[in-house]
Structures are given as structure tokens and as C-alpha cells.
PDB file of C-alpha atoms in Angstrom:
ATOM      1  CA  MET V   1     125.096 119.310 -19.428  1.00  0.00           C
ATOM      2  CA  LEU V   2     123.913 119.704 -15.843  1.00  0.00           C
ATOM      3  CA  ILE V   3     121.128 117.177 -15.714  1.00  0.00           C
ATOM      4  CA  HIS V   4     121.272 114.673 -12.884  1.00  0.00           C
ATOM      5  CA  PHE V   5     123.269 117.135 -10.810  1.00  0.00           C
ATOM      6  CA  LEU V   6     120.186 119.278 -10.383  1.00  0.00           C
ATOM      7  CA  SER V   7     118.176 116.327  -9.173  1.00  0.00           C
ATOM      8  CA  ARG V   8     117.621 114.576  -5.887  1.00  0.00           C
ATOM      9  CA  ARG V   9     120.473 112.223  -6.756  1.00  0.00           C
ATOM     10  CA  CYS V  10     123.055 114.926  -6.276  1.00  0.00           C
ATOM     11  CA  LEU V  11     121.521 117.523  -4.005  1.00  0.00           C
ATOM     12  CA  THR V  12     124.739 118.355  -2.238  1.00  0.00           C
ATOM     13  CA  CYS V  13     126.262 119.388  -5.550  1.00  0.00           C
ATOM     14  CA  ILE V  14     123.846 122.311  -5.737  1.00  0.00           C
ATOM     15  CA  ALA V  15     125.556 125.553  -4.884  1.00  0.00           C
ATOM     16  CA  LEU V  16     124.541 127.024  -1.543  1.00  0.00           C
ATOM     17  CA  ALA V  17     123.453 130.238  -3.168  1.00  0.00           C
ATOM     18  CA  ILE V  18     121.152 128.480  -5.610  1.00  0.00           C
ATOM     19  CA  ALA V  19     119.695 126.317  -2.858  1.00  0.00           C
ATOM     20  CA  SER V  20     119.088 129.431  -0.785  1.00  0.00           C
ATOM     21  CA  LEU V  21     117.273 131.064  -3.662  1.00  0.00           C
ATOM     22  CA  CYS V  22     115.104 128.014  -4.076  1.00  0.00           C
ATOM     23  CA  SER V  23     114.363 128.014  -0.373  1.00  0.00           C
ATOM     24  CA  THR V  24     113.104 131.567  -0.665  1.00  0.00           C
ATOM     25  CA  VAL V  25     110.833 130.699  -3.552  1.00  0.00           C
ATOM     26  CA  ALA V  26     109.580 127.559  -1.867  1.00  0.00           C
ATOM     27  CA  ALA V  27     108.568 129.600   1.166  1.00  0.00           C
ATOM     28  CA  LEU V  28     105.944 131.207  -1.064  1.00  0.00           C
ATOM     29  CA  ALA V  29     104.398 127.850  -1.945  1.00  0.00           C
ATOM     30  CA  ALA V  30     100.644 127.567  -1.714  1.00  0.00           C
ATOM     31  CA  ALA V  31      99.407 126.123   1.556  1.00  0.00           C
ATOM     32  CA  ALA V  32      96.001 125.067   0.303  1.00  0.00           C
ATOM     33  CA  ASP V  33      96.597 121.426   1.102  1.00  0.00           C
ATOM     34  CA  ALA V  34      99.269 121.070   3.752  1.00  0.00           C
ATOM     35  CA  ALA V  35      98.849 117.301   3.714  1.00  0.00           C
ATOM     36  CA  THR V  36     100.240 117.012   0.189  1.00  0.00           C
ATOM     37  CA  CYS V  37     102.650 119.973   0.046  1.00  0.00           C
ATOM     38  CA  PRO V  38     106.309 119.669   1.057  1.00  0.00           C
ATOM     39  CA  PRO V  39     106.988 120.889   4.598  1.00  0.00           C
ATOM     40  CA  GLN V  40     108.546 124.348   4.838  1.00  0.00           C
ATOM     41  CA  ALA V  41     111.495 125.482   6.918  1.00  0.00           C
ATOM     42  CA  THR V  42     110.972 128.243   9.456  1.00  0.00           C
ATOM     43  CA  ALA V  43     113.485 130.475  11.198  1.00  0.00           C
ATOM     44  CA  PRO V  44     114.933 128.448  14.082  1.00  0.00           C
ATOM     45  CA  THR V  45     113.586 129.451  17.471  1.00  0.00           C
ATOM     46  CA  ARG V  46     115.589 129.542  20.678  1.00  0.00           C
ATOM     47  CA  GLU V  47     114.044 126.218  21.631  1.00  0.00           C
ATOM     48  CA  VAL V  48     115.085 124.658  18.320  1.00  0.00           C
ATOM     49  CA  LEU V  49     118.657 125.907  18.737  1.00  0.00           C
ATOM     50  CA  GLN V  50     118.806 124.657  22.306  1.00  0.00           C
ATOM     51  CA  ARG V  51     117.622 121.240  21.139  1.00  0.00           C
ATOM     52  CA  ALA V  52     120.270 121.266  18.412  1.00  0.00           C
ATOM     53  CA  GLN V  53     122.936 122.079  20.989  1.00  0.00           C
ATOM     54  CA  GLN V  54     121.845 119.096  23.061  1.00  0.00           C
ATOM     55  CA  LEU V  55     122.259 116.883  19.974  1.00  0.00           C
ATOM     56  CA  ALA V  56     125.485 118.498  18.765  1.00  0.00           C
ATOM     57  CA  ALA V  57     127.799 116.030  17.049  1.00  0.00           C
ATOM     58  CA  ASP V  58     130.595 116.150  14.504  1.00  0.00           C
ATOM     59  CA  ARG V  59     129.013 115.413  11.152  1.00  0.00           C
ATOM     60  CA  GLY V  60     130.549 115.559   7.712  1.00  0.00           C
ATOM     61  CA  PHE V  61     134.268 115.404   6.931  1.00  0.00           C
ATOM     62  CA  LEU V  62     137.107 117.517   8.349  1.00  0.00           C
ATOM     63  CA  TRP V  63     140.771 117.824   7.385  1.00  0.00           C
ATOM     64  CA  ARG V  64     143.546 119.954   8.847  1.00  0.00           C
ATOM     65  CA  ILE V  65     145.724 121.489   6.137  1.00  0.00           C
ATOM     66  CA  SER V  66     149.072 122.892   7.278  1.00  0.00           C
ATOM     67  CA  ARG V  67     151.822 124.845   5.566  1.00  0.00           C
ATOM     68  CA  GLY V  68     154.296 127.529   6.575  1.00  0.00           C
ATOM     69  CA  GLY V  69     153.681 127.026  10.288  1.00  0.00           C
ATOM     70  CA  ARG V  70     149.944 127.749   9.953  1.00  0.00           C
ATOM     71  CA  ASP V  71     146.952 125.406  10.248  1.00  0.00           C
ATOM     72  CA  SER V  72     143.776 125.803   8.253  1.00  0.00           C
ATOM     73  CA  PHE V  73     140.824 123.433   7.933  1.00  0.00           C
ATOM     74  CA  LEU V  74     138.814 121.932   5.101  1.00  0.00           C
ATOM     75  CA  TYR V  75     135.263 120.829   5.899  1.00  0.00           C
ATOM     76  CA  GLY V  76     132.881 118.834   3.687  1.00  0.00           C
ATOM     77  CA  THR V  77     129.280 119.978   4.025  1.00  0.00           C
ATOM     78  CA  MET V  78     125.754 119.180   2.971  1.00  0.00           C
ATOM     79  CA  HIS V  79     123.979 122.217   1.549  1.00  0.00           C
ATOM     80  CA  ALA V  80     120.679 121.074   3.069  1.00  0.00           C
ATOM     81  CA  GLY V  81     120.031 119.681   6.512  1.00  0.00           C
ATOM     82  CA  ARG V  82     117.745 119.334   9.505  1.00  0.00           C
ATOM     83  CA  ALA V  83     117.097 121.814  12.279  1.00  0.00           C
ATOM     84  CA  GLU V  84     118.631 119.491  14.866  1.00  0.00           C
ATOM     85  CA  TRP V  85     121.953 119.732  12.997  1.00  0.00           C
ATOM     86  CA  LEU V  86     122.299 123.492  13.466  1.00  0.00           C
ATOM     87  CA  ALA V  87     124.826 123.196  16.297  1.00  0.00           C
ATOM     88  CA  LEU V  88     128.444 122.355  15.519  1.00  0.00           C
ATOM     89  CA  GLY V  89     130.090 119.275  16.980  1.00  0.00           C
ATOM     90  CA  PRO V  90     132.974 119.717  19.438  1.00  0.00           C
ATOM     91  CA  ARG V  91     135.840 119.083  16.991  1.00  0.00           C
ATOM     92  CA  THR V  92     134.206 121.220  14.315  1.00  0.00           C
ATOM     93  CA  GLU V  93     133.669 124.017  16.830  1.00  0.00           C
ATOM     94  CA  ALA V  94     137.234 123.819  18.130  1.00  0.00           C
ATOM     95  CA  SER V  95     138.700 123.883  14.629  1.00  0.00           C
ATOM     96  CA  LEU V  96     136.570 126.833  13.561  1.00  0.00           C
ATOM     97  CA  ALA V  97     137.622 128.706  16.711  1.00  0.00           C
ATOM     98  CA  ARG V  98     141.286 128.397  15.674  1.00  0.00           C
ATOM     99  CA  THR V  99     140.739 130.230  12.390  1.00  0.00           C
ATOM    100  CA  GLY V 100     140.463 133.866  11.423  1.00  0.00           C
ATOM    101  CA  VAL V 101     138.105 133.582   8.467  1.00  0.00           C
ATOM    102  CA  LEU V 102     135.240 131.372   7.268  1.00  0.00           C
ATOM    103  CA  ALA V 103     135.446 130.599   3.543  1.00  0.00           C
ATOM    104  CA  LEU V 104     132.317 129.298   1.787  1.00  0.00           C
ATOM    105  CA  GLU V 105     131.823 128.476  -1.867  1.00  0.00           C
ATOM    106  CA  ILE V 106     130.321 131.936  -2.224  1.00  0.00           C
ATOM    107  CA  ASN V 107     129.803 134.583   0.437  1.00  0.00           C
ATOM    108  CA  VAL V 108     126.032 134.852   0.672  1.00  0.00           C
ATOM    109  CA  MET V 109     126.402 137.645   3.236  1.00  0.00           C
ATOM    110  CA  ASP V 110     127.971 139.960   0.652  1.00  0.00           C
ATOM    111  CA  PRO V 111     125.385 142.505  -0.640  1.00  0.00           C
ATOM    112  CA  ALA V 112     127.003 142.394  -4.084  1.00  0.00           C
ATOM    113  CA  VAL V 113     126.557 138.613  -4.175  1.00  0.00           C
ATOM    114  CA  GLN V 114     122.939 138.948  -3.092  1.00  0.00           C
ATOM    115  CA  ALA V 115     122.306 141.513  -5.817  1.00  0.00           C
ATOM    116  CA  ALA V 116     123.895 139.286  -8.454  1.00  0.00           C
ATOM    117  CA  LEU V 117     121.740 136.366  -7.364  1.00  0.00           C
ATOM    118  CA  ARG V 118     118.575 138.463  -7.464  1.00  0.00           C
ATOM    119  CA  GLU V 119     119.478 139.581 -10.972  1.00  0.00           C
ATOM    120  CA  ALA V 120     120.117 135.982 -12.008  1.00  0.00           C
ATOM    121  CA  THR V 121     116.659 134.893 -10.843  1.00  0.00           C
ATOM    122  CA  GLN V 122     115.137 137.468 -13.184  1.00  0.00           C
ATOM    123  CA  GLY V 123     117.084 136.270 -16.222  1.00  0.00           C
ATOM    124  CA  PRO V 124     115.452 134.979 -19.410  1.00  0.00           C
ATOM    125  CA  SER V 125     113.685 131.635 -19.511  1.00  0.00           C
ATOM    126  CA  ARG V 126     114.547 128.951 -22.026  1.00  0.00           C
ATOM    127  CA  ARG V 127     112.115 127.883 -24.701  1.00  0.00           C
ATOM    128  CA  LEU V 128     110.505 124.546 -23.948  1.00  0.00           C
ATOM    129  CA  SER V 129     108.073 122.534 -26.038  1.00  0.00           C
ATOM    130  CA  ALA V 130     104.415 122.896 -25.070  1.00  0.00           C
ATOM    131  CA  GLU V 131     104.320 119.281 -23.914  1.00  0.00           C
ATOM    132  CA  LEU V 132     107.363 119.627 -21.710  1.00  0.00           C
ATOM    133  CA  MET V 133     106.196 122.940 -20.290  1.00  0.00           C
ATOM    134  CA  GLN V 134     102.911 121.318 -19.279  1.00  0.00           C
ATOM    135  CA  SER V 135     104.791 118.485 -17.570  1.00  0.00           C
ATOM    136  CA  LEU V 136     106.860 121.029 -15.677  1.00  0.00           C
ATOM    137  CA  ARG V 137     103.704 122.897 -14.630  1.00  0.00           C
ATOM    138  CA  ASP V 138     102.193 119.631 -13.386  1.00  0.00           C
ATOM    139  CA  ALA V 139     105.294 118.878 -11.323  1.00  0.00           C
ATOM    140  CA  TRP V 140     105.317 122.392  -9.870  1.00  0.00           C
ATOM    141  CA  ALA V 141     101.649 122.095  -8.956  1.00  0.00           C
ATOM    142  CA  ALA V 142     102.355 118.760  -7.248  1.00  0.00           C
ATOM    143  CA  GLU V 143     105.083 120.441  -5.177  1.00  0.00           C
ATOM    144  CA  CYS V 144     102.836 123.430  -4.389  1.00  0.00           C
ATOM    145  CA  LEU V 145     105.229 125.867  -6.081  1.00  0.00           C
ATOM    146  CA  PRO V 146     103.787 129.140  -7.464  1.00  0.00           C
ATOM    147  CA  LEU V 147     102.918 128.538 -11.116  1.00  0.00           C
ATOM    148  CA  ASP V 148     103.383 132.206 -12.003  1.00  0.00           C
ATOM    149  CA  ASN V 149     107.072 131.873 -11.154  1.00  0.00           C
ATOM    150  CA  LEU V 150     107.558 129.518 -14.095  1.00  0.00           C
ATOM    151  CA  GLN V 151     107.272 132.559 -16.331  1.00  0.00           C
ATOM    152  CA  VAL V 152     110.200 134.319 -14.649  1.00  0.00           C
ATOM    153  CA  GLY V 153     113.859 133.396 -14.485  1.00  0.00           C
ATOM    154  CA  PRO V 154     116.048 130.657 -15.954  1.00  0.00           C
ATOM    155  CA  THR V 155     114.530 127.249 -16.540  1.00  0.00           C
ATOM    156  CA  GLU V 156     117.541 125.733 -14.793  1.00  0.00           C
ATOM    157  CA  PHE V 157     116.481 127.405 -11.530  1.00  0.00           C
ATOM    158  CA  HIS V 158     113.034 125.864 -11.889  1.00  0.00           C
ATOM    159  CA  VAL V 159     114.623 122.422 -12.061  1.00  0.00           C
ATOM    160  CA  VAL V 160     116.616 123.132  -8.894  1.00  0.00           C
ATOM    161  CA  GLN V 161     113.464 124.235  -7.111  1.00  0.00           C
ATOM    162  CA  LEU V 162     111.842 120.892  -7.851  1.00  0.00           C
ATOM    163  CA  ALA V 163     114.876 119.140  -6.387  1.00  0.00           C
ATOM    164  CA  VAL V 164     114.722 121.294  -3.262  1.00  0.00           C
ATOM    165  CA  ALA V 165     110.999 120.577  -2.839  1.00  0.00           C
ATOM    166  CA  GLN V 166     111.690 116.852  -3.028  1.00  0.00           C
ATOM    167  CA  ALA V 167     114.481 117.150  -0.468  1.00  0.00           C
ATOM    168  CA  GLN V 168     112.081 118.997   1.828  1.00  0.00           C
ATOM    169  CA  ARG V 169     109.743 116.021   1.649  1.00  0.00           C
ATOM    170  CA  HIS V 170     112.596 114.030   3.198  1.00  0.00           C
ATOM    171  CA  GLY V 171     113.210 116.570   5.936  1.00  0.00           C
ATOM    172  CA  LEU V 172     116.211 118.327   4.354  1.00  0.00           C
ATOM    173  CA  PHE V 173     116.162 122.122   4.035  1.00  0.00           C
ATOM    174  CA  PRO V 174     118.720 124.601   2.631  1.00  0.00           C
ATOM    175  CA  LEU V 175     117.987 126.891   5.573  1.00  0.00           C
ATOM    176  CA  TYR V 176     119.343 124.218   7.926  1.00  0.00           C
ATOM    177  CA  GLY V 177     122.398 123.257   5.856  1.00  0.00           C
ATOM    178  CA  ALA V 178     125.865 123.019   7.366  1.00  0.00           C
ATOM    179  CA  GLU V 179     126.782 126.437   6.007  1.00  0.00           C
ATOM    180  CA  SER V 180     123.980 127.988   8.035  1.00  0.00           C
ATOM    181  CA  ALA V 181     125.409 126.564  11.259  1.00  0.00           C
ATOM    182  CA  LEU V 182     128.871 127.850  10.366  1.00  0.00           C
ATOM    183  CA  LEU V 183     127.535 131.275   9.436  1.00  0.00           C
ATOM    184  CA  MET V 184     125.557 131.648  12.658  1.00  0.00           C
ATOM    185  CA  ARG V 185     128.599 130.762  14.730  1.00  0.00           C
ATOM    186  CA  SER V 186     130.903 133.058  12.750  1.00  0.00           C
ATOM    187  CA  LEU V 187     128.538 136.008  12.855  1.00  0.00           C
ATOM    188  CA  ARG V 188     128.230 135.687  16.634  1.00  0.00           C
ATOM    189  CA  THR V 189     131.996 135.834  16.995  1.00  0.00           C
ATOM    190  CA  GLU V 190     132.465 138.470  14.260  1.00  0.00           C
ATOM    191  CA  ARG V 191     134.608 136.127  12.181  1.00  0.00           C
ATOM    192  CA  PRO V 192     134.919 137.468   8.611  1.00  0.00           C
ATOM    193  CA  VAL V 193     133.267 135.482   5.816  1.00  0.00           C
ATOM    194  CA  VAL V 194     134.701 135.239   2.305  1.00  0.00           C
ATOM    195  CA  GLY V 195     133.804 133.400  -0.883  1.00  0.00           C
ATOM    196  CA  LEU V 196     136.008 130.937  -2.726  1.00  0.00           C
ATOM    197  CA  GLU V 197     134.128 131.516  -5.976  1.00  0.00           C
ATOM    198  CA  THR V 198     132.155 134.240  -7.685  1.00  0.00           C
ATOM    199  CA  VAL V 199     128.452 134.053  -8.444  1.00  0.00           C
ATOM    200  CA  GLN V 200     129.354 134.130 -12.128  1.00  0.00           C
ATOM    201  CA  THR V 201     131.493 131.001 -11.740  1.00  0.00           C
ATOM    202  CA  GLN V 202     128.664 129.073 -10.156  1.00  0.00           C
ATOM    203  CA  LEU V 203     126.091 130.284 -12.672  1.00  0.00           C
ATOM    204  CA  ALA V 204     128.364 129.267 -15.539  1.00  0.00           C
ATOM    205  CA  MET V 205     128.280 125.723 -14.148  1.00  0.00           C
ATOM    206  CA  LEU V 206     124.524 125.740 -13.588  1.00  0.00           C
ATOM    207  CA  LEU V 207     123.034 127.367 -16.668  1.00  0.00           C
ATOM    208  CA  ALA V 208     122.473 125.426 -19.876  1.00  0.00           C
ATOM    209  CA  ARG V 209     124.342 126.482 -22.976  1.00  0.00           C
ATOM    210  CA  SER V 210     121.405 126.213 -25.380  1.00  0.00           C
ATOM    211  CA  ASP V 211     117.622 125.746 -25.501  1.00  0.00           C
ATOM    212  CA  GLU V 212     118.207 122.116 -26.516  1.00  0.00           C
ATOM    213  CA  GLU V 213     120.400 121.490 -23.500  1.00  0.00           C
ATOM    214  CA  ALA V 214     117.850 123.116 -21.198  1.00  0.00           C
ATOM    215  CA  GLU V 215     115.070 120.961 -22.635  1.00  0.00           C
ATOM    216  CA  ALA V 216     117.122 117.803 -22.118  1.00  0.00           C
ATOM    217  CA  MET V 217     117.868 118.923 -18.562  1.00  0.00           C
ATOM    218  CA  VAL V 218     114.181 119.373 -17.784  1.00  0.00           C
ATOM    219  CA  ARG V 219     113.206 116.033 -19.326  1.00  0.00           C
ATOM    220  CA  ASP V 220     115.789 114.126 -17.318  1.00  0.00           C
ATOM    221  CA  ALA V 221     115.009 116.028 -14.124  1.00  0.00           C
ATOM    222  CA  LEU V 222     111.291 115.274 -14.464  1.00  0.00           C
ATOM    223  CA  ALA V 223     112.046 111.604 -15.076  1.00  0.00           C
ATOM    224  CA  ASP V 224     114.176 111.601 -11.948  1.00  0.00           C
ATOM    225  CA  TRP V 225     111.469 113.463 -10.025  1.00  0.00           C
ATOM    226  CA  ARG V 226     109.053 110.634 -10.881  1.00  0.00           C
ATOM    227  CA  ASP V 227     111.523 107.904  -9.924  1.00  0.00           C
ATOM    228  CA  PRO V 228     110.833 106.623  -6.392  1.00  0.00           C
ATOM    229  CA  GLY V 229     114.290 105.047  -6.292  1.00  0.00           C
ATOM    230  CA  ALA V 230     115.981 108.438  -6.380  1.00  0.00           C
ATOM    231  CA  GLN V 231     115.131 109.036  -2.736  1.00  0.00           C
ATOM    232  CA  HIS V 232     117.344 106.123  -1.729  1.00  0.00           C
ATOM    233  CA  VAL V 233     120.365 107.832  -3.279  1.00  0.00           C
ATOM    234  CA  LEU V 234     119.637 110.993  -1.303  1.00  0.00           C
ATOM    235  CA  GLU V 235     119.160 108.952   1.862  1.00  0.00           C
ATOM    236  CA  ARG V 236     122.475 107.161   1.354  1.00  0.00           C
ATOM    237  CA  LEU V 237     124.314 110.404   0.667  1.00  0.00           C
ATOM    238  CA  THR V 238     122.807 111.937   3.799  1.00  0.00           C
ATOM    239  CA  ARG V 239     123.710 108.890   5.873  1.00  0.00           C
ATOM    240  CA  ALA V 240     127.316 108.989   4.653  1.00  0.00           C
ATOM    241  CA  TRP V 241     127.577 112.658   5.644  1.00  0.00           C
ATOM    242  CA  VAL V 242     125.989 112.212   9.073  1.00  0.00           C
ATOM    243  CA  ARG V 243     128.249 109.269   9.878  1.00  0.00           C
ATOM    244  CA  GLY V 244     131.382 110.716   8.301  1.00  0.00           C
ATOM    245  CA  ASP V 245     131.564 107.615   6.107  1.00  0.00           C
ATOM    246  CA  LEU V 246     134.273 108.721   3.688  1.00  0.00           C
ATOM    247  CA  LYS V 247     134.645 105.264   2.171  1.00  0.00           C
ATOM    248  CA  ASP V 248     131.020 105.235   1.068  1.00  0.00           C
ATOM    249  CA  LEU V 249     131.230 108.796  -0.213  1.00  0.00           C
ATOM    250  CA  GLU V 250     134.311 107.907  -2.249  1.00  0.00           C
ATOM    251  CA  ALA V 251     132.289 105.082  -3.827  1.00  0.00           C
ATOM    252  CA  TYR V 252     129.594 107.571  -4.859  1.00  0.00           C
ATOM    253  CA  ALA V 253     130.076 106.874  -8.575  1.00  0.00           C
ATOM    254  CA  ASP V 254     129.241 103.210  -7.961  1.00  0.00           C
ATOM    255  CA  TRP V 255     125.844 103.818  -6.375  1.00  0.00           C
ATOM    256  CA  CYS V 256     124.562 107.266  -7.372  1.00  0.00           C
ATOM    257  CA  ASP V 257     123.197 106.060 -10.737  1.00  0.00           C
ATOM    258  CA  CYS V 258     124.225 109.441 -12.129  1.00  0.00           C
ATOM    259  CA  LEU V 259     127.497 108.790 -13.950  1.00  0.00           C
ATOM    260  CA  ASN V 260     126.309 106.254 -16.492  1.00  0.00           C
ATOM    261  CA  THR V 261     126.836 108.180 -19.724  1.00  0.00           C
ATOM    262  CA  PRO V 262     129.522 110.435 -21.199  1.00  0.00           C
ATOM    263  CA  THR V 263     127.129 113.380 -20.825  1.00  0.00           C
ATOM    264  CA  GLU V 264     126.608 112.707 -17.128  1.00  0.00           C
ATOM    265  CA  ARG V 265     130.321 112.245 -16.518  1.00  0.00           C
ATOM    266  CA  GLU V 266     131.061 115.493 -18.349  1.00  0.00           C
ATOM    267  CA  ALA V 267     128.500 117.257 -16.172  1.00  0.00           C
ATOM    268  CA  PHE V 268     130.168 115.973 -13.015  1.00  0.00           C
ATOM    269  CA  ALA V 269     133.553 117.056 -14.304  1.00  0.00           C
ATOM    270  CA  ARG V 270     132.251 120.581 -14.887  1.00  0.00           C
ATOM    271  CA  LEU V 271     130.197 121.001 -11.746  1.00  0.00           C
ATOM    272  CA  VAL V 272     132.446 119.300  -9.198  1.00  0.00           C
ATOM    273  CA  ASP V 273     135.988 118.437 -10.314  1.00  0.00           C
ATOM    274  CA  GLY V 274     136.181 121.397 -12.682  1.00  0.00           C
ATOM    275  CA  ARG V 275     135.656 123.903  -9.874  1.00  0.00           C
ATOM    276  CA  ASN V 276     138.177 122.392  -7.474  1.00  0.00           C
ATOM    277  CA  PRO V 277     141.372 123.988  -8.859  1.00  0.00           C
ATOM    278  CA  GLY V 278     139.862 127.467  -8.544  1.00  0.00           C
ATOM    279  CA  MET V 279     138.764 126.823  -4.971  1.00  0.00           C
ATOM    280  CA  ALA V 280     142.192 125.374  -4.141  1.00  0.00           C
ATOM    281  CA  ASP V 281     143.752 128.579  -5.495  1.00  0.00           C
ATOM    282  CA  ALA V 282     141.493 130.691  -3.266  1.00  0.00           C
ATOM    283  CA  ILE V 283     142.223 128.592  -0.170  1.00  0.00           C
ATOM    284  CA  GLU V 284     145.966 128.765  -0.834  1.00  0.00           C
ATOM    285  CA  ARG V 285     145.888 132.549  -1.234  1.00  0.00           C
ATOM    286  CA  ALA V 286     143.881 133.054   1.961  1.00  0.00           C
ATOM    287  CA  HIS V 287     146.044 130.644   3.973  1.00  0.00           C
ATOM    288  CA  ALA V 288     149.120 132.725   3.141  1.00  0.00           C
ATOM    289  CA  SER V 289     147.944 135.400   5.582  1.00  0.00           C
ATOM    290  CA  VAL V 290     145.348 133.862   7.914  1.00  0.00           C
ATOM    291  CA  SER V 291     144.083 130.507   9.177  1.00  0.00           C
ATOM    292  CA  VAL V 292     141.051 129.539   7.103  1.00  0.00           C
ATOM    293  CA  PHE V 293     138.048 127.331   7.781  1.00  0.00           C
ATOM    294  CA  ALA V 294     136.999 126.389   4.237  1.00  0.00           C
ATOM    295  CA  ALA V 295     133.591 124.711   3.976  1.00  0.00           C
ATOM    296  CA  VAL V 296     132.522 123.236   0.639  1.00  0.00           C
ATOM    297  CA  GLY V 297     130.164 120.544  -0.591  1.00  0.00           C
ATOM    298  CA  ALA V 298     131.462 117.133   0.461  1.00  0.00           C
ATOM    299  CA  LEU V 299     131.758 115.799  -3.094  1.00  0.00           C
ATOM    300  CA  HIS V 300     134.496 118.361  -3.743  1.00  0.00           C
ATOM    301  CA  LEU V 301     136.725 116.423  -1.337  1.00  0.00           C
ATOM    302  CA  ILE V 302     136.928 112.969  -2.888  1.00  0.00           C
ATOM    303  CA  GLY V 303     139.283 111.392  -5.354  1.00  0.00           C
ATOM    304  CA  SER V 304     142.531 112.442  -6.976  1.00  0.00           C
ATOM    305  CA  LYS V 305     140.921 115.686  -8.156  1.00  0.00           C
ATOM    306  CA  GLY V 306     139.396 116.515  -4.767  1.00  0.00           C
ATOM    307  CA  LEU V 307     140.569 119.432  -2.678  1.00  0.00           C
ATOM    308  CA  PRO V 308     142.592 117.407  -0.128  1.00  0.00           C
ATOM    309  CA  ALA V 309     144.591 115.811  -2.951  1.00  0.00           C
ATOM    310  CA  LEU V 310     145.060 119.110  -4.773  1.00  0.00           C
ATOM    311  CA  LEU V 311     146.229 120.923  -1.656  1.00  0.00           C
ATOM    312  CA  GLN V 312     148.598 118.115  -0.723  1.00  0.00           C
ATOM    313  CA  ALA V 313     150.126 118.387  -4.189  1.00  0.00           C
ATOM    314  CA  ARG V 314     150.716 122.088  -3.476  1.00  0.00           C
ATOM    315  CA  GLY V 315     152.821 121.329  -0.437  1.00  0.00           C
ATOM    316  CA  PHE V 316     150.225 121.280   2.330  1.00  0.00           C
ATOM    317  CA  THR V 317     150.333 118.603   4.994  1.00  0.00           C
ATOM    318  CA  VAL V 318     146.820 117.189   4.884  1.00  0.00           C
ATOM    319  CA  THR V 319     145.483 115.262   7.879  1.00  0.00           C
ATOM    320  CA  ARG V 320     141.957 113.918   8.164  1.00  0.00           C
ATOM    321  CA  LEU V 321     140.452 114.636  11.601  1.00  0.00           C
ATOM    322  CA  PHE V 322     137.115 112.876  11.028  1.00  0.00           C
TER     323      PHE V 322
END
């Protein structure tokens, strides 16, 4: 059951595509009371990009993975960020420049992927009790999200949109995530972009398997939305990424307050660890013919089931660069 992993506690677990969809919806939020609504991201101006370049630094986590005389790179991202992070740091830039393809969790530049995501946002909603639906409406109103949109699309997307709105209140926006910086740089240099997963794979991890599961997801997400302590988890996760603090990230289970029950641990196994073998397969296949810069959510890189460990077990020499 994907409950806490659609909350502020685990924002970087949210697939880039889903976060991007939520960003689009959030851009339509009512602006009647700007003082109480979450801030909205805007397309970065030349001045914003120049400022980002002045502040460019290596953030996140980077490994070199080598096999067969070829080097590729594995980069741990945050799917939401700040405008001043839109420039790559020098080691990130140099590593990307050595590769022939950028590999993201899914290729959001692919028209077929975009079409599949649009179709997914129009899918059926889950049945919720009247009481829970009213609580969800109240939360949406508090985040200035369009109430009419609650009638369209999967309930699970609505939960993600609440999480994105809360992240925006803390200055983190999907539009400014690490993948955006990598995409901008790759598009300028005409570097091909590929996906490590299909939209269907990510949706299978996101969508509830029954009305009862969806209702439980919404209840827990609303409880988390009301919890002022949840912001501290997001702040700590962001700080670990900005500083490249791998030790703290590896201790995530000790401080995230999101792996306390068998249900929560099963959700993590599905959403994070469960996807890693498929992404490792895709990286291995691509590396056979071209140097790859693979960028995935940072939580996919930790532990014995993380991508560095999986690729090392497949015969890659894995070296952490930062």
C-alpha cells in the first residue's frame, strides 16, 4: 500500500512524471489569497539561470560504474528542487559530458509517455466515504487546488498533489528538480534521453489495488498533511541531498518515521527496492553500447538492494565520486 510514500515524508520517492503532472495541476491553483496559497513555480528566466550558474555546486550523489572498458555514471536526484539549483556542479557537468545518453526513470520528453500520462490523469476515481471526501476537499481548498479536479482522475494522484503543494510551501518545486537541470543541459547538447522504466511500471507502483486501499491511503496522507513534524523529515532529506550526506541518507529508515509497520515496509519494498532490478537491467543493457548518465531518485541508491550494490554484483566496478 503506497501510503506514506505519497506524503511529504518521502517526496523524493514520487516518480518524476507524477510530480510533473502535479506541478501542472498546481499551476492552475486559485490565486484569490496569495498570502495563504502555496507559492507557484514559473519558467526560469535568463536571470534566474544566470544566478543558478553563479551558485552551481555538486549536489546529490554520484557514482562511476565501469565495465568492458566503458564508464557510465549513476546519479541520485531529488525530484523537486529550487530554482538556484538548476545549474549542474562541475563534477556532475563533466561526468554528463562524457556520456552519450541521459537515462531518467521515465523519458518525459517522449510523446508516447506524455500521452500515457495524460490518459492516466483521466482515469477513474476511487470511491471514498462522504466524510473522507469532505476532508480531502477541505485539504485541497487549504492548498488552493481546484476543487473540480477532485472529480477527475485517480484518487492516488490527488494525494500526490497535496504532497507537492506542501513541498512548494517549503520552496521545493518539481519544475526545478534535478532532472530538469539534466534535461536542459542534454537538450542543449542534443544528447538523447531514454527511460529506464515504462509509465505502466510506475503507475502499477502508485495506484491502489482496491477502494479500501485507496481510502486507507487518503486517511494516512491527510493525517500526515496535518502533522507539523512531517516538514522536518522533508527538510532533513533535502539537507542530506544538498550536502551529499550519504551516511544520513542510508540511515533514512531510522528517522523518516515511515517504516514503522509491515504495511509501510511493504510499500517501500514495492516503490523503491522493487523497482531497482528492472532499472539495473535497463542500465546494463544501455551500457553495453554507450556510456550512460543514469539519474534516479536518491533512495534507489542505498542499501544492499540499491542500484550501486546491484550493479557491482553484475560485474561493474562501482566508485563513488561524491
